[in-house]
mmCIF file of C-alpha atoms and ligand atoms in Angstrom:
data_model
loop_
_atom_site.group_PDB
_atom_site.id
_atom_site.type_symbol
_atom_site.label_atom_id
_atom_site.label_comp_id
_atom_site.label_asym_id
_atom_site.label_seq_id
_atom_site.Cartn_x
_atom_site.Cartn_y
_atom_site.Cartn_z
ATOM 1 C CA MET A 500 -8.015 -5.847 11.595
ATOM 2 C CA ASN A 501 -8.517 -2.511 9.902
ATOM 3 C CA LEU A 502 -10.203 0.266 11.835
ATOM 4 C CA GLU A 503 -11.006 3.380 9.944
ATOM 5 C CA ASN A 504 -10.423 6.678 11.707
ATOM 6 C CA GLN A 505 -11.538 10.080 10.654
ATOM 7 C CA ALA A 506 -8.303 10.449 8.758
ATOM 8 C CA GLY A 507 -9.302 7.448 6.783
ATOM 9 C CA ALA A 508 -6.299 5.389 7.844
ATOM 10 C CA ASP A 509 -6.391 1.596 7.690
ATOM 11 C CA VAL A 510 -5.073 1.268 11.247
ATOM 12 C CA ALA A 511 -6.653 3.674 13.688
ATOM 13 C CA THR A 512 -3.551 4.474 15.794
ATOM 14 C CA MET A 513 -5.785 6.948 17.523
ATOM 15 C CA ARG A 514 -9.093 8.741 17.014
ATOM 16 C CA TRP A 515 -10.848 11.684 18.689
ATOM 17 C CA VAL A 516 -14.354 10.909 19.841
ATOM 18 C CA GLY A 517 -16.908 13.733 20.120
ATOM 19 C CA GLY A 518 -16.491 17.494 20.191
ATOM 20 C CA THR A 519 -14.379 19.680 22.429
ATOM 21 C CA ASP A 520 -15.811 17.826 25.399
ATOM 22 C CA GLY A 521 -14.806 14.528 23.819
ATOM 23 C CA TYR A 522 -11.822 12.264 24.364
ATOM 24 C CA LEU A 523 -8.942 10.465 22.599
ATOM 25 C CA LYS A 524 -9.018 6.744 21.920
ATOM 26 C CA MET A 525 -5.755 5.086 21.046
ATOM 27 C CA ILE A 526 -4.343 1.610 20.559
ATOM 28 C CA ASP A 527 -2.224 0.682 23.576
ATOM 29 C CA GLN A 528 0.840 -0.480 21.581
ATOM 30 C CA THR A 529 2.508 -1.948 24.646
ATOM 31 C CA LEU A 530 0.007 -4.808 24.460
ATOM 32 C CA LEU A 531 0.556 -5.719 20.791
ATOM 33 C CA PRO A 532 0.795 -8.178 19.192
ATOM 34 C CA THR A 533 -0.949 -10.480 21.637
ATOM 35 C CA GLU A 534 -3.718 -8.055 22.658
ATOM 36 C CA PHE A 535 -5.471 -5.355 20.646
ATOM 37 C CA ARG A 536 -6.901 -2.872 23.135
ATOM 38 C CA GLU A 537 -7.912 0.720 22.760
ATOM 39 C CA ILE A 538 -7.540 2.981 25.786
ATOM 40 C CA GLU A 539 -9.508 6.172 26.451
ATOM 41 C CA CYS A 540 -7.556 9.312 27.269
ATOM 42 C CA ARG A 541 -9.884 11.732 28.980
ATOM 43 C CA ASP A 542 -7.270 14.058 30.460
ATOM 44 C CA VAL A 543 -3.849 15.411 29.548
ATOM 45 C CA GLU A 544 -2.115 13.357 32.205
ATOM 46 C CA THR A 545 -3.282 10.141 30.538
ATOM 47 C CA VAL A 546 -1.859 11.333 27.207
ATOM 48 C CA TRP A 547 1.437 12.218 28.856
ATOM 49 C CA GLU A 548 1.700 8.780 30.448
ATOM 50 C CA ALA A 549 0.779 7.105 27.161
ATOM 51 C CA ILE A 550 3.600 8.940 25.358
ATOM 52 C CA LYS A 551 6.069 8.266 28.166
ATOM 53 C CA LYS A 552 5.236 4.557 28.355
ATOM 54 C CA LEU A 553 5.097 4.142 24.569
ATOM 55 C CA ARG A 554 1.462 3.166 24.529
ATOM 56 C CA VAL A 555 1.502 5.599 21.646
ATOM 57 C CA ARG A 556 4.936 6.050 20.004
ATOM 58 C CA GLY A 557 6.620 7.053 16.815
ATOM 59 C CA ALA A 558 7.433 10.641 16.004
ATOM 60 C CA PRO A 559 4.319 11.671 14.012
ATOM 61 C CA ALA A 560 1.975 9.723 16.330
ATOM 62 C CA ILE A 561 3.485 11.406 19.334
ATOM 63 C CA GLY A 562 2.922 14.850 17.775
ATOM 64 C CA ILE A 563 -0.692 13.995 16.916
ATOM 65 C CA ALA A 564 -1.385 12.648 20.420
ATOM 66 C CA ALA A 565 0.178 15.768 21.994
ATOM 67 C CA ALA A 566 -2.040 18.012 19.890
ATOM 68 C CA TYR A 567 -5.111 16.154 21.176
ATOM 69 C CA GLY A 568 -3.628 16.240 24.678
ATOM 70 C CA VAL A 569 -3.736 20.059 24.504
ATOM 71 C CA VAL A 570 -7.414 19.919 23.580
ATOM 72 C CA LEU A 571 -8.092 17.602 26.566
ATOM 73 C CA ALA A 572 -6.166 19.918 28.885
ATOM 74 C CA LEU A 573 -8.354 22.874 27.918
ATOM 75 C CA GLN A 574 -11.421 21.029 29.131
ATOM 76 C CA THR A 575 -10.463 21.952 32.677
ATOM 77 C CA GLY A 576 -8.729 24.907 34.233
ATOM 78 C CA ALA A 577 -9.145 27.205 31.256
ATOM 79 C CA GLY A 578 -11.529 29.561 33.122
ATOM 80 C CA THR A 579 -13.941 31.801 31.252
ATOM 81 C CA GLU A 580 -11.540 34.580 30.226
ATOM 82 C CA ARG A 581 -9.081 34.246 27.324
ATOM 83 C CA PRO A 582 -5.930 35.041 29.382
ATOM 84 C CA ASP A 583 -6.722 32.090 31.649
ATOM 85 C CA PHE A 584 -7.366 29.877 28.580
ATOM 86 C CA ASP A 585 -4.030 30.894 27.039
ATOM 87 C CA GLN A 586 -2.210 30.272 30.300
ATOM 88 C CA ARG A 587 -3.730 26.783 30.537
ATOM 89 C CA LEU A 588 -2.661 26.082 26.952
ATOM 90 C CA ILE A 589 0.934 27.104 27.748
ATOM 91 C CA GLU A 590 0.927 24.909 30.850
ATOM 92 C CA ALA A 591 -0.406 21.948 28.892
ATOM 93 C CA ALA A 592 2.137 22.367 26.103
ATOM 94 C CA THR A 593 4.978 22.684 28.583
ATOM 95 C CA TYR A 594 3.783 19.599 30.454
ATOM 96 C CA LEU A 595 3.447 17.488 27.291
ATOM 97 C CA SER A 596 6.840 18.717 25.947
ATOM 98 C CA GLU A 597 8.495 17.065 28.957
ATOM 99 C CA SER A 598 7.186 13.583 28.127
ATOM 100 C CA ARG A 599 9.935 12.512 25.667
ATOM 101 C CA PRO A 600 12.794 14.689 24.290
ATOM 102 C CA THR A 601 13.848 13.285 20.855
ATOM 103 C CA ALA A 602 10.942 13.233 18.438
ATOM 104 C CA VAL A 603 10.706 16.740 17.120
ATOM 105 C CA ASN A 604 7.146 16.174 15.950
ATOM 106 C CA LEU A 605 6.052 16.511 19.580
ATOM 107 C CA PHE A 606 7.436 20.028 19.829
ATOM 108 C CA TRP A 607 6.397 20.908 16.256
ATOM 109 C CA ALA A 608 2.767 19.985 16.992
ATOM 110 C CA LEU A 609 2.675 21.816 20.356
ATOM 111 C CA GLU A 610 4.213 24.929 18.766
ATOM 112 C CA ARG A 611 1.625 24.796 15.984
ATOM 113 C CA MET A 612 -1.215 24.662 18.472
ATOM 114 C CA GLN A 613 0.241 27.559 20.496
ATOM 115 C CA LYS A 614 0.836 29.685 17.375
ATOM 116 C CA LEU A 615 -2.776 29.164 16.298
ATOM 117 C CA ALA A 616 -3.967 30.496 19.627
ATOM 118 C CA GLU A 617 -1.579 33.473 19.404
ATOM 119 C CA SER A 618 -2.922 34.277 15.962
ATOM 120 C CA SER A 619 -6.526 34.382 17.153
ATOM 121 C CA PRO A 620 -6.453 36.486 20.325
ATOM 122 C CA ASP A 621 -9.993 37.786 19.938
ATOM 123 C CA LEU A 622 -11.820 34.417 19.894
ATOM 124 C CA SER A 623 -13.744 33.362 22.954
ATOM 125 C CA ASN A 624 -12.585 30.336 24.940
ATOM 126 C CA PRO A 625 -15.177 28.001 23.357
ATOM 127 C CA GLU A 626 -14.413 29.296 19.841
ATOM 128 C CA MET A 627 -10.651 28.890 20.421
ATOM 129 C CA HIS A 628 -11.122 25.409 21.925
ATOM 130 C CA LYS A 629 -13.100 24.317 18.836
ATOM 131 C CA LEU A 630 -10.449 25.773 16.522
ATOM 132 C CA LEU A 631 -7.687 23.889 18.385
ATOM 133 C CA LEU A 632 -9.586 20.624 18.095
ATOM 134 C CA GLU A 633 -9.928 21.207 14.383
ATOM 135 C CA GLU A 634 -6.180 21.936 14.156
ATOM 136 C CA ALA A 635 -5.348 18.679 15.948
ATOM 137 C CA GLN A 636 -7.613 16.831 13.520
ATOM 138 C CA LEU A 637 -5.959 18.629 10.623
ATOM 139 C CA ILE A 638 -2.510 17.635 11.838
ATOM 140 C CA GLU A 639 -3.727 14.021 11.822
ATOM 141 C CA VAL A 640 -5.282 14.224 8.373
ATOM 142 C CA GLU A 641 -2.222 16.028 6.942
ATOM 143 C CA ASP A 642 0.018 13.376 8.368
ATOM 144 C CA LEU A 643 -1.924 10.605 6.644
ATOM 145 C CA LYS A 644 -1.614 12.422 3.347
ATOM 146 C CA MET A 645 2.089 12.800 3.946
ATOM 147 C CA CYS A 646 2.432 9.133 4.717
ATOM 148 C CA HIS A 647 0.825 8.186 1.450
ATOM 149 C CA GLN A 648 3.035 10.634 -0.478
ATOM 150 C CA ILE A 649 6.115 9.225 1.234
ATOM 151 C CA GLY A 650 5.028 5.796 0.169
ATOM 152 C CA GLU A 651 4.696 6.865 -3.463
ATOM 153 C CA VAL A 652 8.113 8.577 -3.500
ATOM 154 C CA GLY A 653 9.812 5.705 -1.733
ATOM 155 C CA ALA A 654 8.264 2.866 -3.730
ATOM 156 C CA GLU A 655 10.029 4.188 -6.858
ATOM 157 C CA LEU A 656 13.319 3.203 -5.232
ATOM 158 C CA LEU A 657 12.473 -0.463 -4.840
ATOM 159 C CA SER A 658 12.515 -3.102 -7.586
ATOM 160 C CA LYS A 659 10.468 -6.252 -8.057
ATOM 161 C CA GLY A 660 11.625 -8.987 -5.699
ATOM 162 C CA ASP A 661 13.766 -6.766 -3.481
ATOM 163 C CA GLY A 662 14.691 -7.820 0.022
ATOM 164 C CA VAL A 663 14.374 -4.746 2.263
ATOM 165 C CA LEU A 664 15.451 -4.429 5.846
ATOM 166 C CA THR A 665 13.894 -2.091 8.411
ATOM 167 C CA HIS A 666 14.605 -1.320 12.051
ATOM 168 C CA CYS A 667 12.042 -0.602 14.796
ATOM 169 C CA ASN A 668 8.512 0.341 13.696
ATOM 170 C CA ALA A 669 7.908 3.205 11.312
ATOM 171 C CA GLY A 670 4.482 1.921 10.352
ATOM 172 C CA GLY A 671 0.933 3.099 10.632
ATOM 173 C CA LEU A 672 1.261 2.658 14.373
ATOM 174 C CA ALA A 673 4.014 5.291 14.467
ATOM 175 C CA THR A 674 1.947 7.817 12.555
ATOM 176 C CA SER A 675 -1.659 8.742 11.826
ATOM 177 C CA GLY A 676 -1.984 5.318 10.261
ATOM 178 C CA GLY A 677 -0.126 5.463 6.950
ATOM 179 C CA GLY A 678 3.441 4.850 8.128
ATOM 180 C CA THR A 679 6.715 6.228 6.841
ATOM 181 C CA ALA A 680 9.238 3.458 6.123
ATOM 182 C CA LEU A 681 6.404 0.972 6.041
ATOM 183 C CA ALA A 682 4.365 3.253 3.773
ATOM 184 C CA VAL A 683 7.136 2.661 1.216
ATOM 185 C CA PHE A 684 6.681 -1.124 1.638
ATOM 186 C CA PHE A 685 2.885 -0.808 1.563
ATOM 187 C CA GLU A 686 2.977 1.083 -1.732
ATOM 188 C CA ALA A 687 5.613 -1.140 -3.316
ATOM 189 C CA ALA A 688 3.469 -4.135 -2.491
ATOM 190 C CA ARG A 689 0.359 -2.436 -3.862
ATOM 191 C CA GLN A 690 2.303 -1.853 -7.102
ATOM 192 C CA GLY A 691 2.984 -5.603 -7.257
ATOM 193 C CA LYS A 692 6.756 -5.370 -6.585
ATOM 194 C CA GLN A 693 6.652 -8.505 -4.392
ATOM 195 C CA ILE A 694 9.185 -7.196 -1.842
ATOM 196 C CA HIS A 695 10.290 -9.249 1.179
ATOM 197 C CA VAL A 696 10.811 -7.356 4.403
ATOM 198 C CA TYR A 697 13.367 -8.316 7.021
ATOM 199 C CA ALA A 698 12.368 -6.752 10.319
ATOM 200 C CA ASP A 699 14.918 -6.243 13.067
ATOM 201 C CA GLU A 700 13.283 -7.190 16.389
ATOM 202 C CA THR A 701 14.722 -3.948 17.807
ATOM 203 C CA ARG A 702 15.762 -4.380 21.387
ATOM 204 C CA PRO A 703 15.028 -3.488 24.095
ATOM 205 C CA LEU A 704 11.303 -2.754 23.494
ATOM 206 C CA LEU A 705 10.922 -4.972 20.399
ATOM 207 C CA GLN A 706 8.914 -2.572 18.241
ATOM 208 C CA GLY A 707 10.082 -4.525 15.188
ATOM 209 C CA ALA A 708 9.071 -7.924 16.523
ATOM 210 C CA ARG A 709 5.830 -6.724 18.096
ATOM 211 C CA LEU A 710 4.617 -4.035 15.747
ATOM 212 C CA THR A 711 6.311 -4.117 12.354
ATOM 213 C CA THR A 712 5.718 -7.789 11.759
ATOM 214 C CA TRP A 713 2.127 -7.373 12.973
ATOM 215 C CA GLU A 714 1.408 -4.545 10.556
ATOM 216 C CA LEU A 715 3.018 -6.309 7.568
ATOM 217 C CA MET A 716 1.264 -9.632 8.276
ATOM 218 C CA GLN A 717 -2.023 -7.717 8.601
ATOM 219 C CA ARG A 718 -1.443 -6.640 4.985
ATOM 220 C CA GLY A 719 -0.139 -9.941 3.684
ATOM 221 C CA ILE A 720 3.352 -8.550 2.957
ATOM 222 C CA PRO A 721 6.064 -11.228 3.347
ATOM 223 C CA VAL A 722 8.163 -10.470 6.427
ATOM 224 C CA THR A 723 10.954 -12.303 8.209
ATOM 225 C CA LEU A 724 11.749 -11.430 11.799
ATOM 226 C CA ILE A 725 15.465 -11.347 12.657
ATOM 227 C CA SER A 726 17.402 -10.493 15.780
ATOM 228 C CA ASP A 727 19.221 -7.175 15.673
ATOM 229 C CA SER A 728 22.551 -8.955 15.600
ATOM 230 C CA MET A 729 21.589 -10.693 12.355
ATOM 231 C CA ALA A 730 21.350 -7.547 10.216
ATOM 232 C CA GLY A 731 24.921 -7.777 9.001
ATOM 233 C CA TRP A 732 24.647 -11.436 8.145
ATOM 234 C CA VAL A 733 21.525 -11.148 6.006
ATOM 235 C CA MET A 734 23.275 -8.328 4.159
ATOM 236 C CA LYS A 735 26.374 -10.571 3.658
ATOM 237 C CA GLU A 736 24.073 -13.306 2.336
ATOM 238 C CA GLN A 737 22.808 -10.783 -0.254
ATOM 239 C CA LYS A 738 19.208 -11.039 1.034
ATOM 240 C CA ILE A 739 18.977 -7.235 1.317
ATOM 241 C CA GLN A 740 18.839 -4.828 -1.625
ATOM 242 C CA ALA A 741 17.772 -1.753 0.414
ATOM 243 C CA VAL A 742 17.312 -0.545 3.956
ATOM 244 C CA VAL A 743 14.531 1.862 4.865
ATOM 245 C CA THR A 744 13.930 3.143 8.363
ATOM 246 C CA GLY A 745 12.026 5.985 10.007
ATOM 247 C CA ALA A 746 13.381 8.949 11.951
ATOM 248 C CA ASP A 747 12.530 10.909 15.002
ATOM 249 C CA ARG A 748 14.463 14.100 14.329
ATOM 250 C CA ILE A 749 16.538 15.132 11.247
ATOM 251 C CA ALA A 750 18.971 18.029 11.466
ATOM 252 C CA ALA A 751 19.486 20.609 8.710
ATOM 253 C CA ASN A 752 22.504 18.757 7.319
ATOM 254 C CA GLY A 753 20.502 15.501 7.066
ATOM 255 C CA ASP A 754 21.918 13.736 10.151
ATOM 256 C CA ALA A 755 19.079 11.615 11.465
ATOM 257 C CA ALA A 756 18.107 10.356 14.907
ATOM 258 C CA ASN A 757 16.257 7.104 15.001
ATOM 259 C CA LYS A 758 15.844 4.083 17.244
ATOM 260 C CA ILE A 759 18.998 2.821 18.859
ATOM 261 C CA GLY A 760 20.681 0.362 16.471
ATOM 262 C CA THR A 761 19.911 2.354 13.329
ATOM 263 C CA TYR A 762 23.471 3.784 13.184
ATOM 264 C CA SER A 763 24.867 0.291 13.277
ATOM 265 C CA VAL A 764 22.520 -0.841 10.467
ATOM 266 C CA ALA A 765 23.581 2.172 8.376
ATOM 267 C CA LEU A 766 27.268 1.329 8.835
ATOM 268 C CA LEU A 767 26.604 -2.286 7.877
ATOM 269 C CA ALA A 768 24.645 -1.205 4.826
ATOM 270 C CA SER A 769 27.512 1.101 3.789
ATOM 271 C CA LEU A 770 30.043 -1.728 4.159
ATOM 272 C CA HIS A 771 27.848 -3.937 1.901
ATOM 273 C CA ASP A 772 27.119 -1.181 -0.653
ATOM 274 C CA ILE A 773 23.408 -1.352 0.142
ATOM 275 C CA PRO A 774 21.482 1.887 -0.113
ATOM 276 C CA PHE A 775 20.246 3.104 3.309
ATOM 277 C CA TYR A 776 17.199 5.392 3.219
ATOM 278 C CA ILE A 777 15.356 7.311 5.853
ATOM 279 C CA ALA A 778 11.629 7.885 5.320
ATOM 280 C CA ALA A 779 10.166 10.867 7.186
ATOM 281 C CA PRO A 780 7.687 13.709 6.768
ATOM 282 C CA SER A 781 8.815 17.334 6.699
ATOM 283 C CA SER A 782 7.479 17.613 10.261
ATOM 284 C CA THR A 783 10.384 15.444 11.450
ATOM 285 C CA PHE A 784 13.016 17.967 10.307
ATOM 286 C CA ASP A 785 14.522 20.346 12.826
ATOM 287 C CA LEU A 786 16.258 22.965 10.717
ATOM 288 C CA SER A 787 17.250 24.888 13.828
ATOM 289 C CA LEU A 788 19.927 22.241 14.340
ATOM 290 C CA GLU A 789 22.993 22.402 12.095
ATOM 291 C CA SER A 790 23.881 18.783 12.706
ATOM 292 C CA GLY A 791 22.835 15.649 14.542
ATOM 293 C CA GLU A 792 25.312 16.405 17.291
ATOM 294 C CA GLU A 793 22.729 18.699 18.780
ATOM 295 C CA ILE A 794 19.799 16.241 18.795
ATOM 296 C CA PRO A 795 18.728 15.376 22.381
ATOM 297 C CA ILE A 796 18.873 11.614 22.938
ATOM 298 C CA GLU A 797 16.392 10.114 25.375
ATOM 299 C CA GLU A 798 17.765 7.768 27.991
ATOM 300 C CA ARG A 799 15.294 5.309 29.385
ATOM 301 C CA LEU A 800 15.116 3.152 32.486
ATOM 302 C CA PRO A 801 17.609 0.286 32.987
ATOM 303 C CA GLU A 802 14.746 -2.160 33.627
ATOM 304 C CA GLU A 803 13.853 -2.038 29.948
ATOM 305 C CA ILE A 804 17.094 -3.929 29.381
ATOM 306 C CA THR A 805 17.542 -5.899 32.588
ATOM 307 C CA ASN A 806 13.888 -6.905 33.078
ATOM 308 C CA GLY A 807 12.468 -6.768 29.538
ATOM 309 C CA PHE A 808 8.819 -7.789 29.558
ATOM 310 C CA GLY A 809 9.040 -8.915 33.181
ATOM 311 C CA LYS A 810 11.928 -11.423 32.829
ATOM 312 C CA GLN A 811 15.100 -10.564 34.694
ATOM 313 C CA THR A 812 18.064 -11.206 32.399
ATOM 314 C CA ALA A 813 20.884 -9.441 34.223
ATOM 315 C CA PRO A 814 22.227 -9.377 37.791
ATOM 316 C CA ASP A 815 20.713 -6.978 40.303
ATOM 317 C CA GLY A 816 22.690 -3.760 40.370
ATOM 318 C CA VAL A 817 24.372 -4.124 36.984
ATOM 319 C CA ASP A 818 25.339 -0.859 35.389
ATOM 320 C CA VAL A 819 23.101 -0.129 32.350
ATOM 321 C CA TYR A 820 23.231 2.445 29.556
ATOM 322 C CA ASN A 821 19.918 2.690 27.714
ATOM 323 C CA PRO A 822 19.767 5.429 25.078
ATOM 324 C CA ALA A 823 16.592 5.044 23.110
ATOM 325 C CA PHE A 824 18.014 6.597 19.944
ATOM 326 C CA ASP A 825 21.230 7.118 18.016
ATOM 327 C CA VAL A 826 22.197 9.477 15.209
ATOM 328 C CA THR A 827 23.175 8.387 11.678
ATOM 329 C CA PRO A 828 25.467 10.912 9.933
ATOM 330 C CA ALA A 829 24.165 12.095 6.552
ATOM 331 C CA LYS A 830 27.167 10.507 4.795
ATOM 332 C CA TYR A 831 25.755 7.089 5.451
ATOM 333 C CA ILE A 832 22.283 7.999 4.182
ATOM 334 C CA GLN A 833 21.663 7.397 0.439
ATOM 335 C CA GLY A 834 18.528 9.499 0.522
ATOM 336 C CA ILE A 835 15.738 10.864 2.690
ATOM 337 C CA ILE A 836 12.281 10.037 1.422
ATOM 338 C CA THR A 837 9.800 12.848 2.175
ATOM 339 C CA GLU A 838 6.292 13.776 1.064
ATOM 340 C CA ARG A 839 7.931 16.595 -0.929
ATOM 341 C CA GLY A 840 10.320 14.321 -2.798
ATOM 342 C CA LEU A 841 13.608 12.448 -2.374
ATOM 343 C CA ILE A 842 16.477 14.308 -0.722
ATOM 344 C CA GLU A 843 19.567 12.929 -2.513
ATOM 345 C CA PRO A 844 22.395 13.581 -1.986
ATOM 346 C CA VAL A 845 21.792 14.264 1.681
ATOM 347 C CA THR A 846 23.211 17.708 2.138
ATOM 348 C CA LYS A 847 21.918 20.871 3.768
ATOM 349 C CA GLU A 848 21.524 22.453 0.370
ATOM 350 C CA GLU A 849 19.410 19.567 -0.889
ATOM 351 C CA VAL A 850 17.410 19.419 2.332
ATOM 352 C CA LEU A 851 16.504 23.068 1.922
ATOM 353 C CA ARG A 852 15.822 22.712 -1.788
ATOM 354 C CA VAL A 853 13.392 19.822 -1.420
ATOM 355 C CA LEU A 854 11.694 21.015 1.756
ATOM 356 C CA GLY A 855 11.511 24.614 0.533
ATOM 357 C CA SER A 856 11.825 27.669 2.721
ATOM 358 C CA ASP A 857 8.782 26.753 4.714
ATOM 359 C CA PRO A 858 9.008 23.153 5.959
ATOM 360 C CA ALA A 859 5.972 21.819 7.856
HETATM 361 C C1 LIG B 2025 7.714 7.253 11.980
HETATM 362 S S1 LIG B 2025 8.648 7.636 13.385
HETATM 363 C C2 LIG B 2025 9.103 6.019 13.907
HETATM 364 C C3 LIG B 2025 10.281 6.039 14.827
HETATM 365 O O1 LIG B 2025 9.911 6.244 16.201
HETATM 366 C C4 LIG B 2025 10.383 5.092 16.922
HETATM 367 O O2 LIG B 2025 10.807 5.388 18.233
HETATM 368 P P1 LIG B 2025 9.784 5.025 19.486
HETATM 369 O O3 LIG B 2025 9.177 3.701 19.181
HETATM 370 O O4 LIG B 2025 10.727 5.002 20.667
HETATM 371 O O5 LIG B 2025 8.819 6.163 19.503
HETATM 372 C C5 LIG B 2025 11.585 4.603 16.133
HETATM 373 O O6 LIG B 2025 12.693 5.475 16.253
HETATM 374 C C6 LIG B 2025 10.958 4.704 14.727
HETATM 375 O O7 LIG B 2025 11.865 4.653 13.662
#
């Protein structure tokens, strides 16, 4: 099922409908793979809830949705005078920034929208609103281009017949539609490299089982679903020649936050001398952070673990720790695949050299 969106992506993670009085349609990813349903976000609160509940998830996708959320917010409460408009924009950006703390793309997109308004103080409210919608659409289109470039850079690292492992979902659904880690697999497959993907189910919300397998099967790419605890064993059995995952925030030294369990996979890959790669656009880097120690890690509700998908699997009252992400130190990362090239070795110097002085 391929749905084109204005960015031209194969999978329409989301799409804006209409002009500044329009609305955002997005796939409700909590229903996949058994139900494909698009929801309509007609106010900023609905976008906030969609991000919080992972109806839309994945660092780039969260940033794009937040940018459109700002446009929705400005449909009400922006008044007729520019100071009121700007105040409403600030309120909306602050509100959306409180939805989830780890994916830096959320904050990067909101800051980009605010800076655009600050740079155009003399536009009328309708003119500024139109410009902000165009900026949100540009963020989406730029992301799709970055996804394809990431795919091209990363596919060079894979050889014909490789077994590749991935964790969580860094596919089209996590972005504008092109994917990051999965963009590498999409491009390698397009080049005829006949790779075989091993997808970690990725507890507790099963983005790997529900979303990664769905995306790969949609494209006819061989994929085997494994439980998270199997990652080491398939490496021991020499089924895996490379690991590629996404990221939610990458510090200046290359330390990378990604879905919980990624750190364990990276350690296992290191023990088995298997290259571990991160695939991420420049908009996922947070150069204000010297290391991954400073990356905020989201903690989510215990019920995601004790009552996953409505089935109670632990005693009432059990103590639960549910961080949604962990941080993989740069020393365990072979390279970071970006739209601007491969960062290898993963050092601050190489990060700055590849990204240039003006990352996204
Ligand atoms: C291309 S970013 C994908 C990244 O985001 C996911 O987290 P979540 O599903 O909680 O938004 C996961 O860390 C993926 O690697």
